[in-house]
């Protein structure tokens, strides 16, 4: 399972090459924030339900990506443009928050 997480990080890293200034646009910053929010919701829900950090990370990532795709589909339906970079920015927000939360969670007492 750790390999899957490393693969996901690697794929996001590769997809961001050449996109170093993606978060300088206001729209992308909003997508990043929305992805962070969706990632927190997905992570929290999954962690409280299953008490498994790996499942929670995957759920948080998927939640943020689904939110990004749903927003772009909605924009396209309303006559806007389907922007893949918006989905990337939303996913980056999810990656940021779902890998940051476990760093600050308390470890359970193993002696119990």
PDB file of C-alpha atoms in Angstrom:
ATOM      1  CA  UNK A   1       0.000   0.000   0.000  1.00  0.00           C
ATOM      2  CA  UNK A   2       2.918   2.332   0.665  1.00  0.00           C
ATOM      3  CA  UNK A   3       4.059   1.736  -2.911  1.00  0.00           C
ATOM      4  CA  UNK A   4       0.674   2.930  -4.169  1.00  0.00           C
ATOM      5  CA  UNK A   5       1.056   6.157  -2.220  1.00  0.00           C
ATOM      6  CA  UNK A   6       4.571   6.658  -3.596  1.00  0.00           C
ATOM      7  CA  UNK A   7       3.291   6.056  -7.130  1.00  0.00           C
ATOM      8  CA  UNK A   8       0.526   8.628  -6.657  1.00  0.00           C
ATOM      9  CA  UNK A   9       3.009  11.205  -5.349  1.00  0.00           C
ATOM     10  CA  UNK A  10       5.367  10.455  -8.244  1.00  0.00           C
ATOM     11  CA  UNK A  11       2.581  10.819 -10.814  1.00  0.00           C
ATOM     12  CA  UNK A  12       1.494  14.165  -9.366  1.00  0.00           C
ATOM     13  CA  UNK A  13       5.115  15.291  -9.308  1.00  0.00           C
ATOM     14  CA  UNK A  14       5.608  14.352 -12.952  1.00  0.00           C
ATOM     15  CA  UNK A  15       2.354  16.014 -13.975  1.00  0.00           C
ATOM     16  CA  UNK A  16       3.472  19.237 -12.282  1.00  0.00           C
ATOM     17  CA  UNK A  17       6.720  19.510 -14.259  1.00  0.00           C
ATOM     18  CA  UNK A  18       6.428  22.595 -16.379  1.00  0.00           C
ATOM     19  CA  UNK A  19       3.464  23.728 -14.290  1.00  0.00           C
ATOM     20  CA  UNK A  20       5.525  25.418 -11.589  1.00  0.00           C
ATOM     21  CA  UNK A  21       3.508  28.609 -11.730  1.00  0.00           C
ATOM     22  CA  UNK A  22       0.079  26.961 -11.767  1.00  0.00           C
ATOM     23  CA  UNK A  23      -0.895  28.351  -8.378  1.00  0.00           C
ATOM     24  CA  UNK A  24      -0.177  31.959  -9.312  1.00  0.00           C
ATOM     25  CA  UNK A  25      -3.563  32.274 -11.017  1.00  0.00           C
ATOM     26  CA  UNK A  26      -6.451  33.258  -8.722  1.00  0.00           C
ATOM     27  CA  UNK A  27      -8.738  30.573 -10.164  1.00  0.00           C
ATOM     28  CA  UNK A  28      -6.156  27.864  -9.487  1.00  0.00           C
ATOM     29  CA  UNK A  29      -5.715  29.102  -5.924  1.00  0.00           C
ATOM     30  CA  UNK A  30      -9.460  28.730  -5.386  1.00  0.00           C
ATOM     31  CA  UNK A  31      -9.345  25.226  -6.841  1.00  0.00           C
ATOM     32  CA  UNK A  32      -6.429  24.373  -4.543  1.00  0.00           C
ATOM     33  CA  UNK A  33      -8.434  25.597  -1.533  1.00  0.00           C
ATOM     34  CA  UNK A  34     -11.514  23.652  -2.635  1.00  0.00           C
ATOM     35  CA  UNK A  35      -9.410  20.519  -3.105  1.00  0.00           C
ATOM     36  CA  UNK A  36      -7.955  20.971   0.363  1.00  0.00           C
ATOM     37  CA  UNK A  37     -11.428  21.333   1.844  1.00  0.00           C
ATOM     38  CA  UNK A  38     -12.768  18.290  -0.022  1.00  0.00           C
ATOM     39  CA  UNK A  39      -9.687  16.303   0.972  1.00  0.00           C
ATOM     40  CA  UNK A  40     -10.186  17.162   4.649  1.00  0.00           C
ATOM     41  CA  UNK A  41     -13.823  16.104   4.473  1.00  0.00           C
ATOM     42  CA  UNK A  42     -12.980  12.811   2.770  1.00  0.00           C
ATOM     43  CA  UNK A  43     -10.059  12.069   5.063  1.00  0.00           C
ATOM     44  CA  UNK A  44     -11.994  12.871   8.237  1.00  0.00           C
ATOM     45  CA  UNK A  45     -15.040  10.850   7.244  1.00  0.00           C
ATOM     46  CA  UNK A  46     -12.965   7.816   6.277  1.00  0.00           C
ATOM     47  CA  UNK A  47     -10.670   7.966   9.295  1.00  0.00           C
ATOM     48  CA  UNK A  48     -13.562   8.223  11.736  1.00  0.00           C
ATOM     49  CA  UNK A  49     -15.346   5.362  10.028  1.00  0.00           C
ATOM     50  CA  UNK A  50     -12.468   2.901   9.478  1.00  0.00           C
ATOM     51  CA  UNK A  51      -9.660   4.164  11.773  1.00  0.00           C
ATOM     52  CA  UNK A  52      -7.178   3.438   8.985  1.00  0.00           C
ATOM     53  CA  UNK A  53      -4.834   6.210   7.812  1.00  0.00           C
ATOM     54  CA  UNK A  54      -4.119   4.605   4.442  1.00  0.00           C
ATOM     55  CA  UNK A  55      -7.810   4.325   3.569  1.00  0.00           C
ATOM     56  CA  UNK A  56      -8.321   7.859   4.819  1.00  0.00           C
ATOM     57  CA  UNK A  57      -5.534   9.209   2.587  1.00  0.00           C
ATOM     58  CA  UNK A  58      -6.928   7.452  -0.469  1.00  0.00           C
ATOM     59  CA  UNK A  59     -10.456   8.642   0.328  1.00  0.00           C
ATOM     60  CA  UNK A  60      -9.231  12.218   0.791  1.00  0.00           C
ATOM     61  CA  UNK A  61      -7.386  12.151  -2.535  1.00  0.00           C
ATOM     62  CA  UNK A  62     -10.337  10.649  -4.373  1.00  0.00           C
ATOM     63  CA  UNK A  63     -12.761  13.115  -2.796  1.00  0.00           C
ATOM     64  CA  UNK A  64     -10.695  16.082  -3.922  1.00  0.00           C
ATOM     65  CA  UNK A  65     -10.306  14.713  -7.449  1.00  0.00           C
ATOM     66  CA  UNK A  66     -14.027  13.950  -7.734  1.00  0.00           C
ATOM     67  CA  UNK A  67     -14.794  17.495  -6.567  1.00  0.00           C
ATOM     68  CA  UNK A  68     -12.462  18.912  -9.215  1.00  0.00           C
ATOM     69  CA  UNK A  69     -13.873  16.798 -12.028  1.00  0.00           C
ATOM     70  CA  UNK A  70     -17.460  17.535 -10.947  1.00  0.00           C
ATOM     71  CA  UNK A  71     -16.772  21.283 -10.984  1.00  0.00           C
ATOM     72  CA  UNK A  72     -15.235  21.124 -14.440  1.00  0.00           C
ATOM     73  CA  UNK A  73     -18.098  19.024 -15.809  1.00  0.00           C
ATOM     74  CA  UNK A  74     -20.511  21.594 -14.363  1.00  0.00           C
ATOM     75  CA  UNK A  75     -18.527  24.445 -15.934  1.00  0.00           C
ATOM     76  CA  UNK A  76     -18.541  22.653 -19.286  1.00  0.00           C
ATOM     77  CA  UNK A  77     -22.287  22.046 -19.031  1.00  0.00           C
ATOM     78  CA  UNK A  78     -22.854  25.757 -18.331  1.00  0.00           C
ATOM     79  CA  UNK A  79     -20.962  26.678 -21.494  1.00  0.00           C
ATOM     80  CA  UNK A  80     -17.567  27.192 -19.897  1.00  0.00           C
ATOM     81  CA  UNK A  81     -14.289  25.487 -20.653  1.00  0.00           C
ATOM     82  CA  UNK A  82     -13.223  22.126 -19.225  1.00  0.00           C
ATOM     83  CA  UNK A  83      -9.784  23.012 -17.846  1.00  0.00           C
ATOM     84  CA  UNK A  84      -7.532  20.101 -16.899  1.00  0.00           C
ATOM     85  CA  UNK A  85      -5.262  22.447 -14.964  1.00  0.00           C
ATOM     86  CA  UNK A  86      -8.164  23.257 -12.642  1.00  0.00           C
ATOM     87  CA  UNK A  87      -8.500  19.551 -11.863  1.00  0.00           C
ATOM     88  CA  UNK A  88      -4.746  19.401 -11.264  1.00  0.00           C
ATOM     89  CA  UNK A  89      -4.925  22.353  -8.860  1.00  0.00           C
ATOM     90  CA  UNK A  90      -7.837  20.755  -6.999  1.00  0.00           C
ATOM     91  CA  UNK A  91      -5.941  17.466  -6.794  1.00  0.00           C
ATOM     92  CA  UNK A  92      -2.841  19.273  -5.542  1.00  0.00           C
ATOM     93  CA  UNK A  93      -4.917  20.704  -2.699  1.00  0.00           C
ATOM     94  CA  UNK A  94      -6.101  17.208  -1.836  1.00  0.00           C
ATOM     95  CA  UNK A  95      -2.579  15.800  -1.928  1.00  0.00           C
ATOM     96  CA  UNK A  96      -1.291  18.590   0.284  1.00  0.00           C
ATOM     97  CA  UNK A  97      -3.895  18.170   2.985  1.00  0.00           C
ATOM     98  CA  UNK A  98      -4.214  14.375   3.008  1.00  0.00           C
ATOM     99  CA  UNK A  99      -0.491  13.890   3.434  1.00  0.00           C
ATOM    100  CA  UNK A 100      -0.229  16.674   6.016  1.00  0.00           C
ATOM    101  CA  UNK A 101      -3.015  15.555   8.371  1.00  0.00           C
ATOM    102  CA  UNK A 102      -1.367  12.244   9.370  1.00  0.00           C
ATOM    103  CA  UNK A 103       1.794  14.100  10.372  1.00  0.00           C
ATOM    104  CA  UNK A 104      -0.109  15.924  13.099  1.00  0.00           C
ATOM    105  CA  UNK A 105      -2.337  13.103  14.324  1.00  0.00           C
ATOM    106  CA  UNK A 106      -1.513  11.587  17.680  1.00  0.00           C
ATOM    107  CA  UNK A 107      -0.218   8.049  17.625  1.00  0.00           C
ATOM    108  CA  UNK A 108      -2.300   5.592  19.607  1.00  0.00           C
ATOM    109  CA  UNK A 109      -0.801   4.094  22.724  1.00  0.00           C
ATOM    110  CA  UNK A 110       0.523   0.683  21.638  1.00  0.00           C
ATOM    111  CA  UNK A 111       0.697  -0.712  25.170  1.00  0.00           C
ATOM    112  CA  UNK A 112      -3.083  -1.019  25.411  1.00  0.00           C
TER     113      UNK A 112
END
